[in-house]
Structures are given as C-alpha cells and as structure tokens.
Amino acid sequence: MQDVAVGRPGTSKEFDGLPRPGRCLVMGILNVTPDSFSDGGLYADTGRAVDRGLGLAAQGADIVDVGGESTRPGAYPVGLDEELARTVPVVRALARAGVCTSIDTMHAPVARAAVEAGARLVNDVSGGLADPAMASTVAAAGVPYIATHWRAPSHEMDGHAEYGDVVTDVVTELALRVRNLAEAGVDLDRVVLDPGIGFAKRPEHDWALLAQLGALQRLGYPLLVGASRKRFIGAALAAGGAGEVPPAGRDVASAAVSALAAVGGAFCVRVHDVRAGLDAVRMAAAYRAHLDRGP
Ligand code: PMM
C-alpha cells in the first residue's frame, strides 16, 4: 500500500516507538474523568480505565490517549495530585501490557510522570501555553509532542472564539507555538500540530479548519485532528432543526469526519469509537492511493 503519510510523520526516526501502519493513525480516547463531555464517569477508576484502554488497543487503536482532566467547554482544572492519581497508574499498566500510550495533559509534572511510567507521547491541548515548564519538560523527555491550537482555559475559551480569518490566525498562532518550542530546546522533528477543533472555536471555525488542513500542513508538521463527538458535529447533524444531536448520537458522523481528515492528509485522528475510526482511515488510505493516478 502507498504510504499516505504527509511530511515527515511516522517516517523519521524521531517517531520510533510509534506504530507505522502506512495510513493515518488512530488514537483511541480514554478519559479517566468524572466529567468529560461524552464519556465522563464511565472509566473513572483505574481498573475500569485499564480494561477500557486494553479494549481500545484490541479494537485496533494505534495509540491510547489517557487524560485525567476534562477539557469540555466550561470545565475547571482538577489539581495536580488528582490528575496524577487518575492517569499515571493507568499509563503504567497499559505500557506494561505493550500498549502505545500518550498522556493528555497541560501540566508538565503530569507529562513527566507519565513518560516515566511508559507514555510514548505527550498530548498537550494548550500547546505549551498553560504551563511554562511544559516545553523544557518535553525537550528533556525526548518524546513526540502534540501541540494544539488553544487560547484560554476551558471555562473561558468560548469568549475567545474571535478570528479575522480563522485558518490564517490558527496557522500564525501555531507557528508561534513552534517557535517557543524550538527556543525551549524541543526537537521539532518530534512535533505534531493540531488545529484544536472546538477549542475557542465556533462550528464555522471548526469546519473551515477541517476543510483547509492543507494550509496547516504547509507549516511542515504532521497534523492530528480531534473532532470526535464534538459540538460542531452535533450542530451539523441537527441542521434545520433546533439545538444539537447529543454526543452519544455522533459516532457515525465522527467516523465520516475522520475519513475527511485522513483524506485531507491528517497524520492521526483522535476518536472515541476506534472500530469506526479505523474503518474510516482505511477507506481514506485506499482513496488517497488513487488520488494522483488520473483516469
Ligand atoms: N480534544 C479533547 C481532548 N484532548 N487532544 C488533542 N490533541 N486534540 C483534541 O482535539 C482534543 C484533545 C477534548 O475532547 P474529549 O473530551 O472527547 O477528550
């Protein structure tokens, strides 16, 4: 099969330790939280969370993303001790079982402890803005780092969804994040960028970013897209009607969005429903293999 990866993802030695399936990667979501917007409370204790992580891996997740602090709109921070207690034992157990695990955190001490426990990537939805020690921590850890476009903590972010042109503004702000990472000594060959779907964005912003992933790719980094079950999907499904389709009814549409992201060149999609996400990126890989061949 043609390698559908774009730019440097998965092909450089800096991504050693990550699976290289020759298609867009699938990251399965494991929220060890009582309050995440779609799965809060389901895997809030260590045993259930580990079982869920093993289940995601068995379904084909290339990476299992362990998070201990909800970033849903309006959520408040949980405190370091609580976040450490929720995530580190789960990361350790999954890593021991051979699962490729990432830690979803904005806090350097959690990132450090999780990497020590076996996490192979750090996934920071604040792109280093929430904790000034994150960049140097990641530089020292020497693991791949996912930097997301972010403007403000979850309880304030809806007030920061103002853009001139959202794609231009996100590209500019991500480029600034990359510069800060480089200054802190982060190996840029280990950086993955993320447009931050739903983070200080309204649905029209999310769609614009998804439709113009190419503009973000021109920054030269692999892209992760985290669209699964997010508000813009619920709103699009309810188009013409009132309100939004609730998160539990968004998985089929989320898989469709994963296919769109993978066709658009995403390196990785972050999903709740791993089976559907995997089917979606496989279809995208088959489609992309024929894109440039002509009639
Ligand atoms: N979204 C959420 C959490 N972590 N990480 C990355 N890299 N990108 C995202 O878009 C992202 C993330 C919030 O969604 P959840 O509550 O379903 O985990």
mmCIF file of C-alpha atoms and ligand atoms in Angstrom:
data_model
loop_
_atom_site.group_PDB
_atom_site.id
_atom_site.type_symbol
_atom_site.label_atom_id
_atom_site.label_comp_id
_atom_site.label_asym_id
_atom_site.label_seq_id
_atom_site.Cartn_x
_atom_site.Cartn_y
_atom_site.Cartn_z
ATOM 1 C CA MET A 1 0.000 0.000 0.000
ATOM 2 C CA GLN A 2 1.214 3.514 -0.743
ATOM 3 C CA ASP A 3 2.442 5.363 2.322
ATOM 4 C CA VAL A 4 -0.259 8.004 2.766
ATOM 5 C CA ALA A 5 1.646 9.910 5.396
ATOM 6 C CA VAL A 6 2.444 13.518 4.576
ATOM 7 C CA GLY A 7 5.523 15.499 5.525
ATOM 8 C CA ARG A 8 7.700 13.647 7.984
ATOM 9 C CA PRO A 9 5.239 11.744 10.133
ATOM 10 C CA GLY A 10 5.998 8.202 11.029
ATOM 11 C CA THR A 11 8.908 8.003 8.654
ATOM 12 C CA SER A 12 11.555 9.766 10.685
ATOM 13 C CA LYS A 13 13.494 8.069 13.442
ATOM 14 C CA GLU A 14 12.095 10.644 15.866
ATOM 15 C CA PHE A 15 8.789 8.792 15.680
ATOM 16 C CA ASP A 16 10.416 5.488 16.561
ATOM 17 C CA GLY A 17 8.261 3.687 19.061
ATOM 18 C CA LEU A 18 5.033 4.708 17.320
ATOM 19 C CA PRO A 19 3.183 2.309 15.048
ATOM 20 C CA ARG A 20 3.724 2.867 11.304
ATOM 21 C CA PRO A 21 0.749 1.301 9.598
ATOM 22 C CA GLY A 22 1.155 3.303 6.366
ATOM 23 C CA ARG A 23 -2.101 5.173 6.919
ATOM 24 C CA CYS A 24 -3.470 7.865 9.203
ATOM 25 C CA LEU A 25 -3.031 6.714 12.810
ATOM 26 C CA VAL A 26 -6.000 6.168 15.109
ATOM 27 C CA MET A 27 -5.721 7.445 18.659
ATOM 28 C CA GLY A 28 -8.358 5.990 20.999
ATOM 29 C CA ILE A 29 -9.662 8.295 23.726
ATOM 30 C CA LEU A 30 -9.511 7.175 27.348
ATOM 31 C CA ASN A 31 -10.816 9.892 29.654
ATOM 32 C CA VAL A 32 -10.229 8.925 33.288
ATOM 33 C CA THR A 33 -12.525 11.721 34.410
ATOM 34 C CA PRO A 34 -15.928 12.058 36.022
ATOM 35 C CA ASP A 35 -16.957 14.948 33.768
ATOM 36 C CA SER A 36 -15.730 14.715 30.147
ATOM 37 C CA PHE A 37 -18.439 15.835 27.780
ATOM 38 C CA SER A 38 -19.310 12.487 26.214
ATOM 39 C CA ASP A 39 -17.766 9.712 28.315
ATOM 40 C CA GLY A 40 -17.290 11.343 31.708
ATOM 41 C CA GLY A 41 -17.579 8.910 34.623
ATOM 42 C CA LEU A 42 -17.500 5.740 32.511
ATOM 43 C CA TYR A 43 -13.836 4.929 33.235
ATOM 44 C CA ALA A 44 -13.207 6.959 36.352
ATOM 45 C CA ASP A 45 -11.473 4.224 38.359
ATOM 46 C CA THR A 46 -8.113 2.675 37.493
ATOM 47 C CA GLY A 47 -9.310 -0.885 36.896
ATOM 48 C CA ARG A 48 -12.110 0.089 34.542
ATOM 49 C CA ALA A 49 -9.876 2.565 32.766
ATOM 50 C CA VAL A 50 -7.161 -0.037 32.165
ATOM 51 C CA ASP A 51 -9.748 -2.515 30.847
ATOM 52 C CA ARG A 52 -11.091 0.141 28.526
ATOM 53 C CA GLY A 53 -7.571 1.001 27.302
ATOM 54 C CA LEU A 54 -6.807 -2.663 26.600
ATOM 55 C CA GLY A 55 -10.137 -2.872 24.793
ATOM 56 C CA LEU A 56 -9.313 0.135 22.625
ATOM 57 C CA ALA A 57 -5.960 -1.410 21.730
ATOM 58 C CA ALA A 58 -7.638 -4.736 20.918
ATOM 59 C CA GLN A 59 -10.025 -2.877 18.604
ATOM 60 C CA GLY A 60 -7.009 -1.546 16.716
ATOM 61 C CA ALA A 61 -6.143 1.791 18.291
ATOM 62 C CA ASP A 62 -2.579 2.662 17.312
ATOM 63 C CA ILE A 63 -2.273 4.893 20.390
ATOM 64 C CA VAL A 64 -4.379 5.091 23.560
ATOM 65 C CA ASP A 65 -4.639 8.658 24.860
ATOM 66 C CA VAL A 66 -5.015 8.799 28.643
ATOM 67 C CA GLY A 67 -6.413 12.016 30.106
ATOM 68 C CA GLY A 68 -7.266 12.926 33.688
ATOM 69 C CA GLU A 69 -8.680 16.427 33.298
ATOM 70 C CA SER A 70 -11.749 17.281 31.270
ATOM 71 C CA THR A 71 -11.335 19.997 28.659
ATOM 72 C CA ARG A 72 -15.024 20.221 27.786
ATOM 73 C CA PRO A 73 -16.290 23.794 27.430
ATOM 74 C CA GLY A 74 -16.821 25.207 30.913
ATOM 75 C CA ALA A 75 -14.689 22.607 32.746
ATOM 76 C CA TYR A 76 -12.483 23.689 35.660
ATOM 77 C CA PRO A 77 -8.976 22.331 36.433
ATOM 78 C CA VAL A 78 -8.777 19.343 38.809
ATOM 79 C CA GLY A 79 -5.466 19.873 40.646
ATOM 80 C CA LEU A 80 -2.158 18.127 40.024
ATOM 81 C CA ASP A 81 -2.414 15.389 42.658
ATOM 82 C CA GLU A 82 -5.789 14.286 41.395
ATOM 83 C CA GLU A 83 -4.676 14.327 37.761
ATOM 84 C CA LEU A 84 -1.545 12.307 38.615
ATOM 85 C CA ALA A 85 -3.569 9.789 40.619
ATOM 86 C CA ARG A 86 -6.056 9.346 37.786
ATOM 87 C CA THR A 87 -3.600 8.940 34.923
ATOM 88 C CA VAL A 88 -0.205 7.552 35.973
ATOM 89 C CA PRO A 89 -1.347 4.089 37.186
ATOM 90 C CA VAL A 90 -3.387 3.674 34.003
ATOM 91 C CA VAL A 91 -0.469 4.667 31.764
ATOM 92 C CA ARG A 92 1.848 2.330 33.672
ATOM 93 C CA ALA A 93 -0.500 -0.652 33.370
ATOM 94 C CA LEU A 94 -1.160 -0.063 29.669
ATOM 95 C CA ALA A 95 2.517 0.487 28.890
ATOM 96 C CA ARG A 96 3.405 -2.744 30.707
ATOM 97 C CA ALA A 97 0.835 -4.515 28.569
ATOM 98 C CA GLY A 98 2.622 -3.190 25.468
ATOM 99 C CA VAL A 99 0.040 -0.557 24.521
ATOM 100 C CA CYS A 100 1.391 2.599 22.871
ATOM 101 C CA THR A 101 0.118 5.267 25.231
ATOM 102 C CA SER A 102 0.002 9.053 25.156
ATOM 103 C CA ILE A 103 -0.671 11.351 28.086
ATOM 104 C CA ASP A 104 -3.274 14.062 27.518
ATOM 105 C CA THR A 105 -2.215 16.828 29.892
ATOM 106 C CA MET A 106 -1.468 20.544 30.040
ATOM 107 C CA HIS A 107 0.761 20.126 33.083
ATOM 108 C CA ALA A 108 4.490 19.442 32.982
ATOM 109 C CA PRO A 109 4.636 17.331 36.185
ATOM 110 C CA VAL A 110 1.937 15.023 34.822
ATOM 111 C CA ALA A 111 3.704 14.763 31.462
ATOM 112 C CA ARG A 112 6.993 13.918 33.202
ATOM 113 C CA ALA A 113 5.463 11.290 35.500
ATOM 114 C CA ALA A 114 3.511 9.711 32.664
ATOM 115 C CA VAL A 115 6.580 9.440 30.423
ATOM 116 C CA GLU A 116 8.440 7.833 33.342
ATOM 117 C CA ALA A 117 5.526 5.410 33.646
ATOM 118 C CA GLY A 118 5.821 4.497 29.953
ATOM 119 C CA ALA A 119 3.858 7.064 27.914
ATOM 120 C CA ARG A 120 5.420 7.413 24.462
ATOM 121 C CA LEU A 121 3.907 10.795 23.544
ATOM 122 C CA VAL A 122 2.778 13.951 25.301
ATOM 123 C CA ASN A 123 -0.520 15.398 24.075
ATOM 124 C CA ASP A 124 -0.947 18.972 25.313
ATOM 125 C CA VAL A 125 -4.148 20.732 24.230
ATOM 126 C CA SER A 126 -2.660 24.061 25.290
ATOM 127 C CA GLY A 127 0.390 23.751 23.012
ATOM 128 C CA GLY A 128 2.619 24.723 25.927
ATOM 129 C CA LEU A 129 0.661 27.832 26.905
ATOM 130 C CA ALA A 130 -0.933 26.522 30.108
ATOM 131 C CA ASP A 131 2.327 25.524 31.805
ATOM 132 C CA PRO A 132 5.546 27.412 31.021
ATOM 133 C CA ALA A 133 7.555 24.344 32.124
ATOM 134 C CA MET A 134 5.952 22.044 29.541
ATOM 135 C CA ALA A 135 8.284 22.799 26.623
ATOM 136 C CA SER A 136 11.503 22.195 28.570
ATOM 137 C CA THR A 137 9.974 19.056 30.127
ATOM 138 C CA VAL A 138 9.154 17.672 26.688
ATOM 139 C CA ALA A 139 12.613 18.655 25.423
ATOM 140 C CA ALA A 140 14.188 16.680 28.267
ATOM 141 C CA ALA A 141 11.840 13.714 27.838
ATOM 142 C CA GLY A 142 12.644 13.469 24.120
ATOM 143 C CA VAL A 143 9.243 12.069 23.140
ATOM 144 C CA PRO A 144 6.863 13.197 20.370
ATOM 145 C CA TYR A 145 4.769 16.199 21.433
ATOM 146 C CA ILE A 146 1.317 17.116 20.134
ATOM 147 C CA ALA A 147 0.805 20.879 20.319
ATOM 148 C CA THR A 148 -2.777 22.028 19.894
ATOM 149 C CA HIS A 149 -4.107 25.445 18.954
ATOM 150 C CA TRP A 150 -5.513 26.870 22.193
ATOM 151 C CA ARG A 151 -6.279 30.309 23.518
ATOM 152 C CA ALA A 152 -7.668 30.001 27.039
ATOM 153 C CA PRO A 153 -8.675 27.519 29.739
ATOM 154 C CA SER A 154 -11.875 25.586 29.099
ATOM 155 C CA HIS A 155 -14.013 27.669 31.451
ATOM 156 C CA GLU A 156 -13.113 30.811 29.448
ATOM 157 C CA MET A 157 -12.470 29.575 25.918
ATOM 158 C CA ASP A 158 -15.874 30.339 24.408
ATOM 159 C CA GLY A 159 -15.157 34.026 24.960
ATOM 160 C CA HIS A 160 -12.006 33.753 22.809
ATOM 161 C CA ALA A 161 -13.596 32.467 19.609
ATOM 162 C CA GLU A 162 -12.987 35.646 17.614
ATOM 163 C CA TYR A 163 -10.937 35.446 14.422
ATOM 164 C CA GLY A 164 -10.151 37.565 11.387
ATOM 165 C CA ASP A 165 -9.641 34.580 9.120
ATOM 166 C CA VAL A 166 -9.618 31.515 11.330
ATOM 167 C CA VAL A 167 -7.248 29.462 9.161
ATOM 168 C CA THR A 168 -4.704 32.277 8.855
ATOM 169 C CA ASP A 169 -4.947 33.071 12.555
ATOM 170 C CA VAL A 170 -4.549 29.442 13.647
ATOM 171 C CA VAL A 171 -1.561 28.970 11.309
ATOM 172 C CA THR A 172 0.059 32.131 12.707
ATOM 173 C CA GLU A 173 -0.565 31.147 16.323
ATOM 174 C CA LEU A 174 0.674 27.580 15.805
ATOM 175 C CA ALA A 175 3.831 28.912 14.138
ATOM 176 C CA LEU A 176 4.415 30.971 17.275
ATOM 177 C CA ARG A 177 3.972 27.866 19.420
ATOM 178 C CA VAL A 178 6.570 26.067 17.292
ATOM 179 C CA ARG A 179 8.995 28.938 17.728
ATOM 180 C CA ASN A 180 8.536 28.810 21.515
ATOM 181 C CA LEU A 181 9.088 25.051 21.484
ATOM 182 C CA ALA A 182 12.287 25.429 19.466
ATOM 183 C CA GLU A 183 13.554 28.084 21.869
ATOM 184 C CA ALA A 184 12.978 25.682 24.766
ATOM 185 C CA GLY A 185 15.046 23.015 23.023
ATOM 186 C CA VAL A 186 12.249 20.766 21.747
ATOM 187 C CA ASP A 187 13.350 18.656 18.772
ATOM 188 C CA LEU A 188 10.979 19.911 16.060
ATOM 189 C CA ASP A 189 11.176 16.555 14.282
ATOM 190 C CA ARG A 190 9.124 15.239 17.190
ATOM 191 C CA VAL A 191 6.374 17.870 16.978
ATOM 192 C CA VAL A 192 2.823 17.166 15.799
ATOM 193 C CA LEU A 193 0.413 20.092 15.385
ATOM 194 C CA ASP A 194 -3.337 20.112 15.969
ATOM 195 C CA PRO A 195 -5.854 22.778 14.866
ATOM 196 C CA GLY A 196 -7.718 22.397 18.167
ATOM 197 C CA ILE A 197 -11.190 21.576 16.936
ATOM 198 C CA GLY A 198 -13.686 23.004 19.451
ATOM 199 C CA PHE A 199 -11.073 24.897 21.462
ATOM 200 C CA ALA A 200 -12.095 28.567 21.349
ATOM 201 C CA LYS A 201 -13.885 27.773 18.071
ATOM 202 C CA ARG A 202 -17.436 28.008 16.836
ATOM 203 C CA PRO A 203 -18.724 25.376 14.376
ATOM 204 C CA GLU A 204 -17.933 27.544 11.351
ATOM 205 C CA HIS A 205 -14.324 27.791 12.566
ATOM 206 C CA ASP A 206 -14.073 24.029 13.028
ATOM 207 C CA TRP A 207 -15.385 23.361 9.522
ATOM 208 C CA ALA A 208 -13.045 25.911 7.954
ATOM 209 C CA LEU A 209 -10.018 24.318 9.636
ATOM 210 C CA LEU A 210 -11.084 20.819 8.680
ATOM 211 C CA ALA A 211 -11.688 21.837 5.080
ATOM 212 C CA GLN A 212 -8.337 23.625 4.832
ATOM 213 C CA LEU A 213 -5.961 21.221 6.530
ATOM 214 C CA GLY A 214 -3.591 21.808 3.604
ATOM 215 C CA ALA A 215 -2.937 25.350 4.839
ATOM 216 C CA LEU A 216 -1.876 23.950 8.212
ATOM 217 C CA GLN A 217 0.212 21.255 6.576
ATOM 218 C CA ARG A 218 2.270 23.914 4.873
ATOM 219 C CA LEU A 219 3.777 24.602 8.303
ATOM 220 C CA GLY A 220 5.605 21.313 7.680
ATOM 221 C CA TYR A 221 4.420 19.216 10.634
ATOM 222 C CA PRO A 222 2.234 16.145 10.904
ATOM 223 C CA LEU A 223 -1.325 17.017 11.930
ATOM 224 C CA LEU A 224 -3.608 15.435 14.488
ATOM 225 C CA VAL A 225 -7.347 16.095 14.233
ATOM 226 C CA GLY A 226 -9.537 15.630 17.309
ATOM 227 C CA ALA A 227 -13.101 16.053 16.087
ATOM 228 C CA SER A 228 -14.807 13.011 17.603
ATOM 229 C CA ARG A 229 -18.279 13.731 19.051
ATOM 230 C CA LYS A 230 -17.595 17.456 19.223
ATOM 231 C CA ARG A 231 -20.218 20.179 19.192
ATOM 232 C CA PHE A 232 -19.828 21.155 15.523
ATOM 233 C CA ILE A 233 -20.789 17.599 14.558
ATOM 234 C CA GLY A 234 -23.874 17.674 16.785
ATOM 235 C CA ALA A 235 -24.843 21.009 15.275
ATOM 236 C CA ALA A 236 -24.357 19.828 11.671
ATOM 237 C CA LEU A 237 -26.432 16.698 12.339
ATOM 238 C CA ALA A 238 -29.233 18.853 13.707
ATOM 239 C CA ALA A 239 -29.075 21.265 10.762
ATOM 240 C CA GLY A 240 -32.528 22.577 10.062
ATOM 241 C CA GLY A 241 -33.741 21.514 13.493
ATOM 242 C CA ALA A 242 -33.297 23.037 16.901
ATOM 243 C CA GLY A 243 -30.205 22.503 19.111
ATOM 244 C CA GLU A 244 -27.659 19.709 18.663
ATOM 245 C CA VAL A 245 -27.711 15.931 18.348
ATOM 246 C CA PRO A 246 -26.244 14.738 21.702
ATOM 247 C CA PRO A 247 -22.704 13.233 21.886
ATOM 248 C CA ALA A 248 -23.927 9.611 22.013
ATOM 249 C CA GLY A 249 -25.514 10.065 18.573
ATOM 250 C CA ARG A 250 -22.431 11.465 16.865
ATOM 251 C CA ASP A 251 -20.235 8.382 16.257
ATOM 252 C CA VAL A 252 -21.216 7.625 12.659
ATOM 253 C CA ALA A 253 -20.779 11.270 11.734
ATOM 254 C CA SER A 254 -17.492 11.347 13.673
ATOM 255 C CA ALA A 255 -16.208 8.477 11.528
ATOM 256 C CA ALA A 256 -17.198 10.420 8.417
ATOM 257 C CA VAL A 257 -15.229 13.400 9.728
ATOM 258 C CA SER A 258 -12.238 11.109 10.444
ATOM 259 C CA ALA A 259 -12.341 9.983 6.807
ATOM 260 C CA LEU A 260 -12.427 13.611 5.667
ATOM 261 C CA ALA A 261 -9.474 14.472 7.906
ATOM 262 C CA ALA A 262 -7.463 11.485 6.694
ATOM 263 C CA VAL A 263 -8.219 12.299 3.054
ATOM 264 C CA GLY A 264 -7.096 15.834 3.868
ATOM 265 C CA GLY A 265 -3.745 14.418 4.969
ATOM 266 C CA ALA A 266 -4.062 14.105 8.760
ATOM 267 C CA PHE A 267 -1.317 12.057 10.410
ATOM 268 C CA CYS A 268 -3.613 10.936 13.220
ATOM 269 C CA VAL A 269 -7.268 11.176 14.260
ATOM 270 C CA ARG A 270 -8.337 11.104 17.911
ATOM 271 C CA VAL A 271 -11.580 9.146 18.328
ATOM 272 C CA HIS A 272 -13.962 7.591 20.835
ATOM 273 C CA ASP A 273 -15.187 4.799 18.526
ATOM 274 C CA VAL A 274 -11.955 3.083 17.448
ATOM 275 C CA ARG A 275 -13.503 0.454 15.155
ATOM 276 C CA ALA A 276 -15.384 3.059 13.166
ATOM 277 C CA GLY A 277 -12.385 5.400 13.137
ATOM 278 C CA LEU A 278 -10.140 2.641 11.846
ATOM 279 C CA ASP A 279 -12.564 1.745 9.050
ATOM 280 C CA ALA A 280 -12.756 5.431 8.158
ATOM 281 C CA VAL A 281 -8.983 5.936 7.865
ATOM 282 C CA ARG A 282 -8.611 2.671 5.929
ATOM 283 C CA MET A 283 -11.135 3.940 3.390
ATOM 284 C CA ALA A 284 -9.267 7.223 3.227
ATOM 285 C CA ALA A 285 -5.961 5.401 2.616
ATOM 286 C CA ALA A 286 -7.461 3.354 -0.209
ATOM 287 C CA TYR A 287 -8.941 6.512 -1.728
ATOM 288 C CA ARG A 288 -5.735 8.528 -1.390
ATOM 289 C CA ALA A 289 -3.726 5.778 -3.055
ATOM 290 C CA HIS A 290 -5.682 6.563 -6.258
ATOM 291 C CA LEU A 291 -5.858 10.342 -5.964
ATOM 292 C CA ASP A 292 -2.917 11.208 -8.183
ATOM 293 C CA ARG A 293 -3.245 8.445 -10.720
ATOM 294 C CA GLY A 294 -5.750 10.149 -13.006
ATOM 295 C CA PRO A 295 -8.325 8.299 -15.148
HETATM 296 N N1 PMM B 1 -9.767 17.281 22.386
HETATM 297 C C1 PMM B 1 -10.073 16.923 23.645
HETATM 298 C C2 PMM B 1 -9.081 16.391 24.490
HETATM 299 N N2 PMM B 1 -7.822 16.200 24.045
HETATM 300 N N3 PMM B 1 -6.234 16.366 22.317
HETATM 301 C C3 PMM B 1 -5.912 16.746 21.072
HETATM 302 N N4 PMM B 1 -4.637 16.606 20.635
HETATM 303 N N5 PMM B 1 -6.823 17.284 20.225
HETATM 304 C C4 PMM B 1 -8.120 17.482 20.598
HETATM 305 O O1 PMM B 1 -8.900 17.992 19.780
HETATM 306 C C5 PMM B 1 -8.503 17.102 21.924
HETATM 307 C C6 PMM B 1 -7.508 16.541 22.766
HETATM 308 C C7 PMM B 1 -11.466 17.103 24.157
HETATM 309 O O2 PMM B 1 -12.276 16.044 23.780
HETATM 310 P P1 PMM B 1 -12.683 14.810 24.763
HETATM 311 O O3 PMM B 1 -13.351 15.422 25.972
HETATM 312 O O4 PMM B 1 -13.606 13.976 23.956
HETATM 313 O O5 PMM B 1 -11.448 14.057 25.165
#
